[in-house]
PDB file of C-alpha atoms and ligand atoms in Angstrom:
ATOM      1  CA  UNK U   1      46.623 -12.963 -24.493  1.00  0.00           C
ATOM      2  CA  UNK U   2      43.617 -15.081 -23.599  1.00  0.00           C
ATOM      3  CA  UNK U   3      41.430 -15.212 -20.492  1.00  0.00           C
ATOM      4  CA  UNK U   4      42.058 -16.065 -16.864  1.00  0.00           C
ATOM      5  CA  UNK U   5      40.639 -19.539 -16.230  1.00  0.00           C
ATOM      6  CA  UNK U   6      38.968 -20.015 -12.858  1.00  0.00           C
ATOM      7  CA  UNK U   7      38.301 -23.575 -11.766  1.00  0.00           C
ATOM      8  CA  UNK U   8      35.195 -22.934  -9.742  1.00  0.00           C
ATOM      9  CA  UNK U   9      32.210 -24.368  -7.929  1.00  0.00           C
ATOM     10  CA  UNK U  10      32.725 -22.262  -4.794  1.00  0.00           C
ATOM     11  CA  UNK U  11      31.629 -18.871  -3.445  1.00  0.00           C
ATOM     12  CA  UNK U  12      35.266 -17.700  -3.586  1.00  0.00           C
ATOM     13  CA  UNK U  13      35.454 -18.558  -7.280  1.00  0.00           C
ATOM     14  CA  UNK U  14      32.319 -16.512  -7.943  1.00  0.00           C
ATOM     15  CA  UNK U  15      33.729 -13.559  -5.970  1.00  0.00           C
ATOM     16  CA  UNK U  16      36.961 -13.741  -7.971  1.00  0.00           C
ATOM     17  CA  UNK U  17      35.113 -13.883 -11.296  1.00  0.00           C
ATOM     18  CA  UNK U  18      33.060 -10.833 -10.283  1.00  0.00           C
ATOM     19  CA  UNK U  19      36.160  -8.865  -9.259  1.00  0.00           C
ATOM     20  CA  UNK U  20      38.064  -9.590 -12.488  1.00  0.00           C
ATOM     21  CA  UNK U  21      34.987  -9.050 -14.654  1.00  0.00           C
ATOM     22  CA  UNK U  22      34.487  -5.632 -13.013  1.00  0.00           C
ATOM     23  CA  UNK U  23      38.090  -4.777 -13.994  1.00  0.00           C
ATOM     24  CA  UNK U  24      37.392  -5.686 -17.622  1.00  0.00           C
ATOM     25  CA  UNK U  25      39.679  -8.748 -17.484  1.00  0.00           C
ATOM     26  CA  UNK U  26      38.502 -11.652 -19.644  1.00  0.00           C
ATOM     27  CA  UNK U  27      37.531 -14.555 -17.410  1.00  0.00           C
ATOM     28  CA  UNK U  28      36.243 -18.053 -18.053  1.00  0.00           C
ATOM     29  CA  UNK U  29      34.818 -19.894 -15.039  1.00  0.00           C
ATOM     30  CA  UNK U  30      34.772 -23.672 -15.241  1.00  0.00           C
ATOM     31  CA  UNK U  31      32.202 -25.831 -13.441  1.00  0.00           C
ATOM     32  CA  UNK U  32      32.203 -29.609 -13.205  1.00  0.00           C
ATOM     33  CA  UNK U  33      28.487 -29.885 -13.966  1.00  0.00           C
ATOM     34  CA  UNK U  34      27.647 -31.939 -10.864  1.00  0.00           C
ATOM     35  CA  UNK U  35      24.877 -29.658  -9.600  1.00  0.00           C
ATOM     36  CA  UNK U  36      21.671 -29.522 -11.625  1.00  0.00           C
ATOM     37  CA  UNK U  37      21.046 -25.823 -11.046  1.00  0.00           C
ATOM     38  CA  UNK U  38      24.356 -24.243 -10.004  1.00  0.00           C
ATOM     39  CA  UNK U  39      24.889 -20.711  -8.771  1.00  0.00           C
ATOM     40  CA  UNK U  40      26.543 -19.124 -11.790  1.00  0.00           C
ATOM     41  CA  UNK U  41      29.399 -16.625 -11.685  1.00  0.00           C
ATOM     42  CA  UNK U  42      29.317 -13.467 -13.785  1.00  0.00           C
ATOM     43  CA  UNK U  43      31.168 -13.638 -17.077  1.00  0.00           C
ATOM     44  CA  UNK U  44      31.762 -16.581 -19.371  1.00  0.00           C
ATOM     45  CA  UNK U  45      31.116 -20.058 -18.000  1.00  0.00           C
ATOM     46  CA  UNK U  46      32.032 -23.472 -19.358  1.00  0.00           C
ATOM     47  CA  UNK U  47      30.650 -26.693 -17.878  1.00  0.00           C
ATOM     48  CA  UNK U  48      32.048 -30.238 -17.741  1.00  0.00           C
ATOM     49  CA  UNK U  49      35.344 -32.058 -17.307  1.00  0.00           C
ATOM     50  CA  UNK U  50      38.330 -31.293 -19.518  1.00  0.00           C
ATOM     51  CA  UNK U  51      39.392 -34.921 -19.954  1.00  0.00           C
ATOM     52  CA  UNK U  52      42.139 -35.317 -17.352  1.00  0.00           C
ATOM     53  CA  UNK U  53      45.532 -33.620 -17.230  1.00  0.00           C
ATOM     54  CA  UNK U  54      46.076 -33.807 -20.988  1.00  0.00           C
ATOM     55  CA  UNK U  55      42.640 -32.395 -21.772  1.00  0.00           C
ATOM     56  CA  UNK U  56      43.126 -29.504 -19.362  1.00  0.00           C
ATOM     57  CA  UNK U  57      46.621 -28.759 -20.710  1.00  0.00           C
ATOM     58  CA  UNK U  58      45.211 -28.774 -24.246  1.00  0.00           C
ATOM     59  CA  UNK U  59      42.390 -26.411 -23.232  1.00  0.00           C
ATOM     60  CA  UNK U  60      44.885 -24.001 -21.647  1.00  0.00           C
ATOM     61  CA  UNK U  61      46.993 -23.926 -24.805  1.00  0.00           C
ATOM     62  CA  UNK U  62      44.108 -23.737 -27.271  1.00  0.00           C
ATOM     63  CA  UNK U  63      42.526 -20.824 -25.394  1.00  0.00           C
ATOM     64  CA  UNK U  64      45.860 -19.055 -24.816  1.00  0.00           C
ATOM     65  CA  UNK U  65      45.032 -18.852 -21.109  1.00  0.00           C
ATOM     66  CA  UNK U  66      46.947 -16.072 -19.349  1.00  0.00           C
ATOM     67  CA  UNK U  67      46.705 -17.603 -15.873  1.00  0.00           C
ATOM     68  CA  UNK U  68      44.709 -20.223 -14.000  1.00  0.00           C
ATOM     69  CA  UNK U  69      43.233 -19.994 -10.515  1.00  0.00           C
ATOM     70  CA  UNK U  70      42.209 -23.254  -8.902  1.00  0.00           C
ATOM     71  CA  UNK U  71      39.366 -22.056  -6.681  1.00  0.00           C
ATOM     72  CA  UNK U  72      37.668 -25.449  -6.380  1.00  0.00           C
ATOM     73  CA  UNK U  73      36.356 -26.855  -3.110  1.00  0.00           C
ATOM     74  CA  UNK U  74      38.941 -27.993  -0.522  1.00  0.00           C
ATOM     75  CA  UNK U  75      37.717 -31.583  -0.982  1.00  0.00           C
ATOM     76  CA  UNK U  76      37.862 -31.606  -4.791  1.00  0.00           C
ATOM     77  CA  UNK U  77      41.139 -33.548  -5.025  1.00  0.00           C
ATOM     78  CA  UNK U  78      41.302 -34.733  -8.606  1.00  0.00           C
ATOM     79  CA  UNK U  79      40.765 -31.446 -10.422  1.00  0.00           C
ATOM     80  CA  UNK U  80      43.370 -29.736  -8.210  1.00  0.00           C
ATOM     81  CA  UNK U  81      45.902 -32.482  -8.889  1.00  0.00           C
ATOM     82  CA  UNK U  82      45.152 -32.188 -12.615  1.00  0.00           C
ATOM     83  CA  UNK U  83      45.605 -28.408 -12.504  1.00  0.00           C
ATOM     84  CA  UNK U  84      48.955 -28.749 -10.714  1.00  0.00           C
ATOM     85  CA  UNK U  85      50.214 -30.985 -13.543  1.00  0.00           C
ATOM     86  CA  UNK U  86      48.566 -29.301 -16.516  1.00  0.00           C
ATOM     87  CA  UNK U  87      49.676 -25.745 -15.673  1.00  0.00           C
ATOM     88  CA  UNK U  88      53.438 -26.343 -15.947  1.00  0.00           C
ATOM     89  CA  UNK U  89      52.887 -28.611 -18.960  1.00  0.00           C
ATOM     90  CA  UNK U  90      51.117 -25.739 -20.772  1.00  0.00           C
ATOM     91  CA  UNK U  91      53.402 -23.025 -19.350  1.00  0.00           C
ATOM     92  CA  UNK U  92      50.485 -21.303 -17.576  1.00  0.00           C
ATOM     93  CA  UNK U  93      50.937 -19.707 -14.109  1.00  0.00           C
ATOM     94  CA  UNK U  94      48.752 -21.350 -11.452  1.00  0.00           C
ATOM     95  CA  UNK U  95      47.447 -20.040  -8.141  1.00  0.00           C
ATOM     96  CA  UNK U  96      45.374 -21.927  -5.588  1.00  0.00           C
ATOM     97  CA  UNK U  97      42.547 -20.003  -3.875  1.00  0.00           C
ATOM     98  CA  UNK U  98      41.447 -21.899  -0.790  1.00  0.00           C
ATOM     99  CA  UNK U  99      39.384 -20.611   2.103  1.00  0.00           C
ATOM    100  CA  UNK U 100      40.791 -21.357   5.564  1.00  0.00           C
ATOM    101  CA  UNK U 101      39.472 -24.396   7.394  1.00  0.00           C
ATOM    102  CA  UNK U 102      37.393 -24.123  10.559  1.00  0.00           C
ATOM    103  CA  UNK U 103      39.061 -24.017  13.969  1.00  0.00           C
ATOM    104  CA  UNK U 104      37.376 -25.259  17.137  1.00  0.00           C
ATOM    105  CA  UNK U 105      36.215 -22.756  19.753  1.00  0.00           C
ATOM    106  CA  UNK U 106      35.693 -23.210  23.496  1.00  0.00           C
ATOM    107  CA  UNK U 107      32.779 -25.567  24.053  1.00  0.00           C
ATOM    108  CA  UNK U 108      33.228 -27.439  20.778  1.00  0.00           C
ATOM    109  CA  UNK U 109      33.253 -31.242  21.008  1.00  0.00           C
ATOM    110  CA  UNK U 110      34.912 -32.152  17.699  1.00  0.00           C
ATOM    111  CA  UNK U 111      36.354 -35.487  16.652  1.00  0.00           C
ATOM    112  CA  UNK U 112      38.730 -35.135  13.695  1.00  0.00           C
ATOM    113  CA  UNK U 113      38.917 -37.998  11.191  1.00  0.00           C
ATOM    114  CA  UNK U 114      40.873 -38.498   7.971  1.00  0.00           C
ATOM    115  CA  UNK U 115      38.107 -39.437   5.568  1.00  0.00           C
ATOM    116  CA  UNK U 116      34.444 -40.400   5.184  1.00  0.00           C
ATOM    117  CA  UNK U 117      35.083 -44.075   6.021  1.00  0.00           C
ATOM    118  CA  UNK U 118      36.655 -43.028   9.313  1.00  0.00           C
ATOM    119  CA  UNK U 119      33.720 -40.700   9.953  1.00  0.00           C
ATOM    120  CA  UNK U 120      31.320 -43.608   9.435  1.00  0.00           C
ATOM    121  CA  UNK U 121      33.324 -45.793  11.847  1.00  0.00           C
ATOM    122  CA  UNK U 122      33.291 -43.062  14.514  1.00  0.00           C
ATOM    123  CA  UNK U 123      29.505 -42.570  14.524  1.00  0.00           C
ATOM    124  CA  UNK U 124      28.382 -45.519  16.709  1.00  0.00           C
ATOM    125  CA  UNK U 125      30.291 -44.263  19.770  1.00  0.00           C
ATOM    126  CA  UNK U 126      29.075 -40.695  19.415  1.00  0.00           C
ATOM    127  CA  UNK U 127      25.428 -40.534  18.384  1.00  0.00           C
ATOM    128  CA  UNK U 128      22.305 -42.204  17.043  1.00  0.00           C
ATOM    129  CA  UNK U 129      20.529 -39.362  15.197  1.00  0.00           C
ATOM    130  CA  UNK U 130      22.965 -37.791  12.766  1.00  0.00           C
ATOM    131  CA  UNK U 131      22.854 -34.591  10.734  1.00  0.00           C
ATOM    132  CA  UNK U 132      25.030 -35.616   7.760  1.00  0.00           C
ATOM    133  CA  UNK U 133      26.278 -32.689   5.674  1.00  0.00           C
ATOM    134  CA  UNK U 134      29.236 -34.173   3.805  1.00  0.00           C
ATOM    135  CA  UNK U 135      27.622 -33.800   0.391  1.00  0.00           C
ATOM    136  CA  UNK U 136      26.032 -36.075  -2.161  1.00  0.00           C
ATOM    137  CA  UNK U 137      29.215 -37.859  -3.202  1.00  0.00           C
ATOM    138  CA  UNK U 138      30.659 -40.375  -0.750  1.00  0.00           C
ATOM    139  CA  UNK U 139      27.381 -41.227   0.988  1.00  0.00           C
ATOM    140  CA  UNK U 140      27.878 -44.987   0.382  1.00  0.00           C
ATOM    141  CA  UNK U 141      30.494 -44.817   3.179  1.00  0.00           C
ATOM    142  CA  UNK U 142      27.580 -44.417   5.615  1.00  0.00           C
ATOM    143  CA  UNK U 143      25.256 -47.023   4.084  1.00  0.00           C
ATOM    144  CA  UNK U 144      25.954 -49.753   6.656  1.00  0.00           C
ATOM    145  CA  UNK U 145      25.984 -47.521   9.751  1.00  0.00           C
ATOM    146  CA  UNK U 146      23.283 -48.373  12.299  1.00  0.00           C
ATOM    147  CA  UNK U 147      21.961 -44.875  13.042  1.00  0.00           C
ATOM    148  CA  UNK U 148      19.224 -42.550  11.803  1.00  0.00           C
ATOM    149  CA  UNK U 149      20.445 -39.884   9.354  1.00  0.00           C
ATOM    150  CA  UNK U 150      19.150 -36.539   8.248  1.00  0.00           C
ATOM    151  CA  UNK U 151      21.042 -36.295   4.962  1.00  0.00           C
ATOM    152  CA  UNK U 152      21.285 -32.740   3.679  1.00  0.00           C
ATOM    153  CA  UNK U 153      22.633 -32.095   0.188  1.00  0.00           C
ATOM    154  CA  UNK U 154      21.967 -29.911  -2.845  1.00  0.00           C
ATOM    155  CA  UNK U 155      20.815 -32.570  -5.328  1.00  0.00           C
ATOM    156  CA  UNK U 156      19.304 -36.043  -4.732  1.00  0.00           C
ATOM    157  CA  UNK U 157      22.023 -38.629  -3.962  1.00  0.00           C
ATOM    158  CA  UNK U 158      22.404 -42.036  -5.587  1.00  0.00           C
ATOM    159  CA  UNK U 159      22.096 -45.243  -3.560  1.00  0.00           C
ATOM    160  CA  UNK U 160      23.348 -46.983  -1.512  1.00  0.00           C
ATOM    161  CA  UNK U 161      22.201 -44.837   1.408  1.00  0.00           C
ATOM    162  CA  UNK U 162      21.776 -45.685   5.097  1.00  0.00           C
ATOM    163  CA  UNK U 163      18.691 -47.819   5.731  1.00  0.00           C
ATOM    164  CA  UNK U 164      17.170 -45.280   8.107  1.00  0.00           C
ATOM    165  CA  UNK U 165      17.299 -41.743   6.770  1.00  0.00           C
ATOM    166  CA  UNK U 166      15.414 -38.663   5.706  1.00  0.00           C
ATOM    167  CA  UNK U 167      16.591 -36.560   2.801  1.00  0.00           C
ATOM    168  CA  UNK U 168      16.691 -32.769   2.967  1.00  0.00           C
ATOM    169  CA  UNK U 169      17.544 -31.035  -0.311  1.00  0.00           C
ATOM    170  CA  UNK U 170      18.844 -27.603   0.554  1.00  0.00           C
ATOM    171  CA  UNK U 171      21.686 -25.210  -0.115  1.00  0.00           C
ATOM    172  CA  UNK U 172      23.303 -22.646   2.209  1.00  0.00           C
ATOM    173  CA  UNK U 173      23.856 -20.083   3.464  1.00  0.00           C
ATOM    174  CA  UNK U 174      22.397 -21.164   6.779  1.00  0.00           C
ATOM    175  CA  UNK U 175      21.827 -19.266  10.035  1.00  0.00           C
ATOM    176  CA  UNK U 176      22.566 -20.631  13.499  1.00  0.00           C
ATOM    177  CA  UNK U 177      18.920 -20.053  14.489  1.00  0.00           C
ATOM    178  CA  UNK U 178      17.804 -22.107  11.477  1.00  0.00           C
ATOM    179  CA  UNK U 179      20.372 -24.827  12.111  1.00  0.00           C
ATOM    180  CA  UNK U 180      19.398 -24.957  15.782  1.00  0.00           C
ATOM    181  CA  UNK U 181      15.723 -25.333  14.891  1.00  0.00           C
ATOM    182  CA  UNK U 182      16.583 -28.138  12.432  1.00  0.00           C
ATOM    183  CA  UNK U 183      18.675 -29.950  15.056  1.00  0.00           C
ATOM    184  CA  UNK U 184      15.941 -29.636  17.675  1.00  0.00           C
ATOM    185  CA  UNK U 185      13.113 -30.647  15.326  1.00  0.00           C
ATOM    186  CA  UNK U 186      14.879 -33.858  14.348  1.00  0.00           C
ATOM    187  CA  UNK U 187      16.339 -34.544  17.805  1.00  0.00           C
ATOM    188  CA  UNK U 188      19.815 -34.634  16.281  1.00  0.00           C
ATOM    189  CA  UNK U 189      22.552 -35.770  18.690  1.00  0.00           C
ATOM    190  CA  UNK U 190      25.564 -35.774  16.308  1.00  0.00           C
ATOM    191  CA  UNK U 191      26.699 -33.627  13.361  1.00  0.00           C
ATOM    192  CA  UNK U 192      29.032 -34.955  10.647  1.00  0.00           C
ATOM    193  CA  UNK U 193      30.759 -32.456   8.352  1.00  0.00           C
ATOM    194  CA  UNK U 194      33.762 -31.945   6.133  1.00  0.00           C
ATOM    195  CA  UNK U 195      36.172 -29.160   7.147  1.00  0.00           C
ATOM    196  CA  UNK U 196      34.863 -27.100   4.257  1.00  0.00           C
ATOM    197  CA  UNK U 197      35.520 -23.783   6.002  1.00  0.00           C
ATOM    198  CA  UNK U 198      33.901 -20.466   5.165  1.00  0.00           C
ATOM    199  CA  UNK U 199      30.961 -18.518   6.530  1.00  0.00           C
ATOM    200  CA  UNK U 200      28.127 -19.947   4.432  1.00  0.00           C
ATOM    201  CA  UNK U 201      27.844 -23.299   6.205  1.00  0.00           C
ATOM    202  CA  UNK U 202      29.494 -22.658   9.593  1.00  0.00           C
ATOM    203  CA  UNK U 203      26.184 -22.139  11.424  1.00  0.00           C
ATOM    204  CA  UNK U 204      25.696 -25.871  12.096  1.00  0.00           C
ATOM    205  CA  UNK U 205      28.885 -25.789  14.174  1.00  0.00           C
ATOM    206  CA  UNK U 206      27.603 -22.840  16.215  1.00  0.00           C
ATOM    207  CA  UNK U 207      24.267 -24.589  16.763  1.00  0.00           C
ATOM    208  CA  UNK U 208      26.023 -27.822  17.802  1.00  0.00           C
ATOM    209  CA  UNK U 209      28.259 -25.930  20.271  1.00  0.00           C
ATOM    210  CA  UNK U 210      25.265 -24.147  21.811  1.00  0.00           C
ATOM    211  CA  UNK U 211      23.645 -27.549  22.432  1.00  0.00           C
ATOM    212  CA  UNK U 212      26.824 -29.333  23.578  1.00  0.00           C
ATOM    213  CA  UNK U 213      26.552 -31.796  20.665  1.00  0.00           C
ATOM    214  CA  UNK U 214      29.513 -33.772  19.315  1.00  0.00           C
ATOM    215  CA  UNK U 215      30.680 -33.095  15.761  1.00  0.00           C
ATOM    216  CA  UNK U 216      32.736 -35.388  13.524  1.00  0.00           C
ATOM    217  CA  UNK U 217      34.931 -33.232  11.283  1.00  0.00           C
ATOM    218  CA  UNK U 218      36.589 -34.761   8.211  1.00  0.00           C
ATOM    219  CA  UNK U 219      40.093 -33.351   7.671  1.00  0.00           C
ATOM    220  CA  UNK U 220      40.966 -31.823   4.321  1.00  0.00           C
ATOM    221  CA  UNK U 221      42.858 -34.087   1.940  1.00  0.00           C
ATOM    222  CA  UNK U 222      46.521 -33.353   1.207  1.00  0.00           C
ATOM    223  CA  UNK U 223      47.045 -30.856  -1.599  1.00  0.00           C
ATOM    224  CA  UNK U 224      49.603 -30.361  -4.338  1.00  0.00           C
ATOM    225  CA  UNK U 225      52.314 -27.815  -3.521  1.00  0.00           C
ATOM    226  CA  UNK U 226      50.919 -24.819  -5.384  1.00  0.00           C
ATOM    227  CA  UNK U 227      51.218 -21.147  -4.294  1.00  0.00           C
ATOM    228  CA  UNK U 228      48.053 -20.487  -2.311  1.00  0.00           C
ATOM    229  CA  UNK U 229      46.032 -17.493  -1.138  1.00  0.00           C
ATOM    230  CA  UNK U 230      42.965 -17.552   1.084  1.00  0.00           C
ATOM    231  CA  UNK U 231      40.897 -14.637  -0.230  1.00  0.00           C
ATOM    232  CA  UNK U 232      39.317 -13.716  -3.540  1.00  0.00           C
ATOM    233  CA  UNK U 233      40.879 -10.234  -3.213  1.00  0.00           C
ATOM    234  CA  UNK U 234      44.393 -11.685  -3.034  1.00  0.00           C
ATOM    235  CA  UNK U 235      43.690 -13.973  -5.976  1.00  0.00           C
ATOM    236  CA  UNK U 236      42.294 -11.034  -7.975  1.00  0.00           C
ATOM    237  CA  UNK U 237      45.475  -9.006  -7.346  1.00  0.00           C
ATOM    238  CA  UNK U 238      47.596 -11.944  -8.557  1.00  0.00           C
ATOM    239  CA  UNK U 239      45.430 -12.526 -11.640  1.00  0.00           C
ATOM    240  CA  UNK U 240      45.474  -8.812 -12.537  1.00  0.00           C
ATOM    241  CA  UNK U 241      49.274  -8.876 -12.456  1.00  0.00           C
ATOM    242  CA  UNK U 242      49.382 -12.006 -14.648  1.00  0.00           C
ATOM    243  CA  UNK U 243      46.872 -10.636 -17.161  1.00  0.00           C
ATOM    244  CA  UNK U 244      48.567  -7.260 -16.933  1.00  0.00           C
TER     245      UNK U 244
HETATM  246  P1  NAP H 301      37.067 -33.879  -8.289  1.00  0.00           P
HETATM  247  O1  NAP H 301      36.763 -35.210  -7.711  1.00  0.00           O
HETATM  248  O2  NAP H 301      38.293 -33.183  -7.861  1.00  0.00           O
HETATM  249  O3  NAP H 301      37.084 -33.939  -9.868  1.00  0.00           O
HETATM  250  C1  NAP H 301      36.617 -35.045 -10.627  1.00  0.00           C
HETATM  251  C2  NAP H 301      36.594 -34.642 -12.074  1.00  0.00           C
HETATM  252  O4  NAP H 301      35.551 -33.693 -12.305  1.00  0.00           O
HETATM  253  C3  NAP H 301      37.864 -33.941 -12.519  1.00  0.00           C
HETATM  254  O5  NAP H 301      38.868 -34.854 -12.860  1.00  0.00           O
HETATM  255  C4  NAP H 301      37.354 -33.111 -13.678  1.00  0.00           C
HETATM  256  O6  NAP H 301      37.156 -33.935 -14.820  1.00  0.00           O
HETATM  257  C5  NAP H 301      35.976 -32.704 -13.223  1.00  0.00           C
HETATM  258  N1  NAP H 301      35.957 -31.400 -12.553  1.00  0.00           N
HETATM  259  C6  NAP H 301      35.971 -31.138 -11.210  1.00  0.00           C
HETATM  260  N2  NAP H 301      35.875 -29.841 -10.964  1.00  0.00           N
HETATM  261  C7  NAP H 301      35.824 -29.234 -12.185  1.00  0.00           C
HETATM  262  C8  NAP H 301      35.699 -27.886 -12.613  1.00  0.00           C
HETATM  263  N3  NAP H 301      35.614 -26.863 -11.712  1.00  0.00           N
HETATM  264  N4  NAP H 301      35.666 -27.644 -13.949  1.00  0.00           N
HETATM  265  C9  NAP H 301      35.730 -28.652 -14.848  1.00  0.00           C
HETATM  266  N5  NAP H 301      35.839 -29.949 -14.504  1.00  0.00           N
HETATM  267  C10 NAP H 301      35.870 -30.233 -13.193  1.00  0.00           C
HETATM  268  O7  NAP H 301      35.816 -32.873  -8.055  1.00  0.00           O
HETATM  269  P2  NAP H 301      34.551 -32.999  -7.084  1.00  0.00           P
HETATM  270  O8  NAP H 301      34.997 -33.174  -5.686  1.00  0.00           O
HETATM  271  O9  NAP H 301      33.601 -33.952  -7.710  1.00  0.00           O
HETATM  272  O10 NAP H 301      33.968 -31.516  -7.235  1.00  0.00           O
HETATM  273  C11 NAP H 301      33.356 -31.116  -8.441  1.00  0.00           C
HETATM  274  C12 NAP H 301      33.020 -29.647  -8.373  1.00  0.00           C
HETATM  275  O11 NAP H 301      32.157 -29.393  -7.256  1.00  0.00           O
HETATM  276  C13 NAP H 301      34.224 -28.734  -8.202  1.00  0.00           C
HETATM  277  O12 NAP H 301      34.062 -27.657  -9.089  1.00  0.00           O
HETATM  278  C14 NAP H 301      34.166 -28.298  -6.745  1.00  0.00           C
HETATM  279  O13 NAP H 301      34.672 -26.981  -6.577  1.00  0.00           O
HETATM  280  C15 NAP H 301      32.679 -28.381  -6.437  1.00  0.00           C
HETATM  281  N6  NAP H 301      32.380 -28.751  -5.047  1.00  0.00           N
HETATM  282  C16 NAP H 301      32.904 -29.894  -4.523  1.00  0.00           C
HETATM  283  C17 NAP H 301      32.624 -30.221  -3.206  1.00  0.00           C
HETATM  284  C18 NAP H 301      33.209 -31.453  -2.546  1.00  0.00           C
HETATM  285  O14 NAP H 301      32.939 -31.680  -1.347  1.00  0.00           O
HETATM  286  N7  NAP H 301      34.012 -32.249  -3.238  1.00  0.00           N
HETATM  287  C19 NAP H 301      31.790 -29.389  -2.448  1.00  0.00           C
HETATM  288  C20 NAP H 301      31.259 -28.224  -3.033  1.00  0.00           C
HETATM  289  C21 NAP H 301      31.559 -27.923  -4.332  1.00  0.00           C
HETATM  290  P3  NAP H 301      38.259 -34.057 -15.985  1.00  0.00           P
HETATM  291  O15 NAP H 301      39.366 -34.877 -15.422  1.00  0.00           O
HETATM  292  O16 NAP H 301      37.517 -34.689 -17.100  1.00  0.00           O
HETATM  293  O17 NAP H 301      38.726 -32.646 -16.302  1.00  0.00           O
END
């Protein structure tokens, strides 16, 4: 039987690869290739798209994949939809590993929106100096918004970008002290984020709460109905049983 395929690009995917690798289970982690210098998981790594549902199904069959774990980011819609179709087509068991979303705490001033366009529309009523942390893709949604943006992302984004902005290339994890200092230095009065969840990038929400700042939170997109766990440990137990 062949390897466990992990669709990755997240900290949870790296934790899962490490756990299975430590058990001596053959693992291949797959990355999209979007980030120039990605954090790499232990074990074998392949990079680049598969070529849609058919390409992924073919890859699963050709590599005799024992099981597939979709551990991609909560906002990576297409690859998850492809996995949900390709797995049954190739007769490969599929599990979704998805970290829980963030939940507001007392003092939070969050506005939930459905997508980046709605986030852009909500900005004018809420702030004028925006910390924008929604990632490199999708920034054109904010191009016409009349506000100043501190755009933080891992790699340089493509235009169009908002007319008034500063670019900050950085990658978590972040601390609330560091996020607070960034907010204060740039006189930020609004934070815009996806509901990515997890501990690595939550500090901006703590810093915003401490300062009483509003936050626009983009809801997660709907997902295919695939059995789902929320921790790398649970996914490792499932994968061990499949590879067993
Ligand atoms: P997406 O829109 O769901 O996927 C677009 C296409 O990219 C897919 O159809 C697939 O191409 C390829 N692809 C995506 N993830 C892949 C993977 N892990 N391995 C191989 N091919 C992959 O994806 P996205 O939102 O651009 O995210 C790309 C990657 O970045 C994912 O691995 C995700 O975990 C990570 N990431 C995304 C976000 C985010 O906010 N979206 C944030 C942090 C990290 P083919 O159809 O040719 O197979």
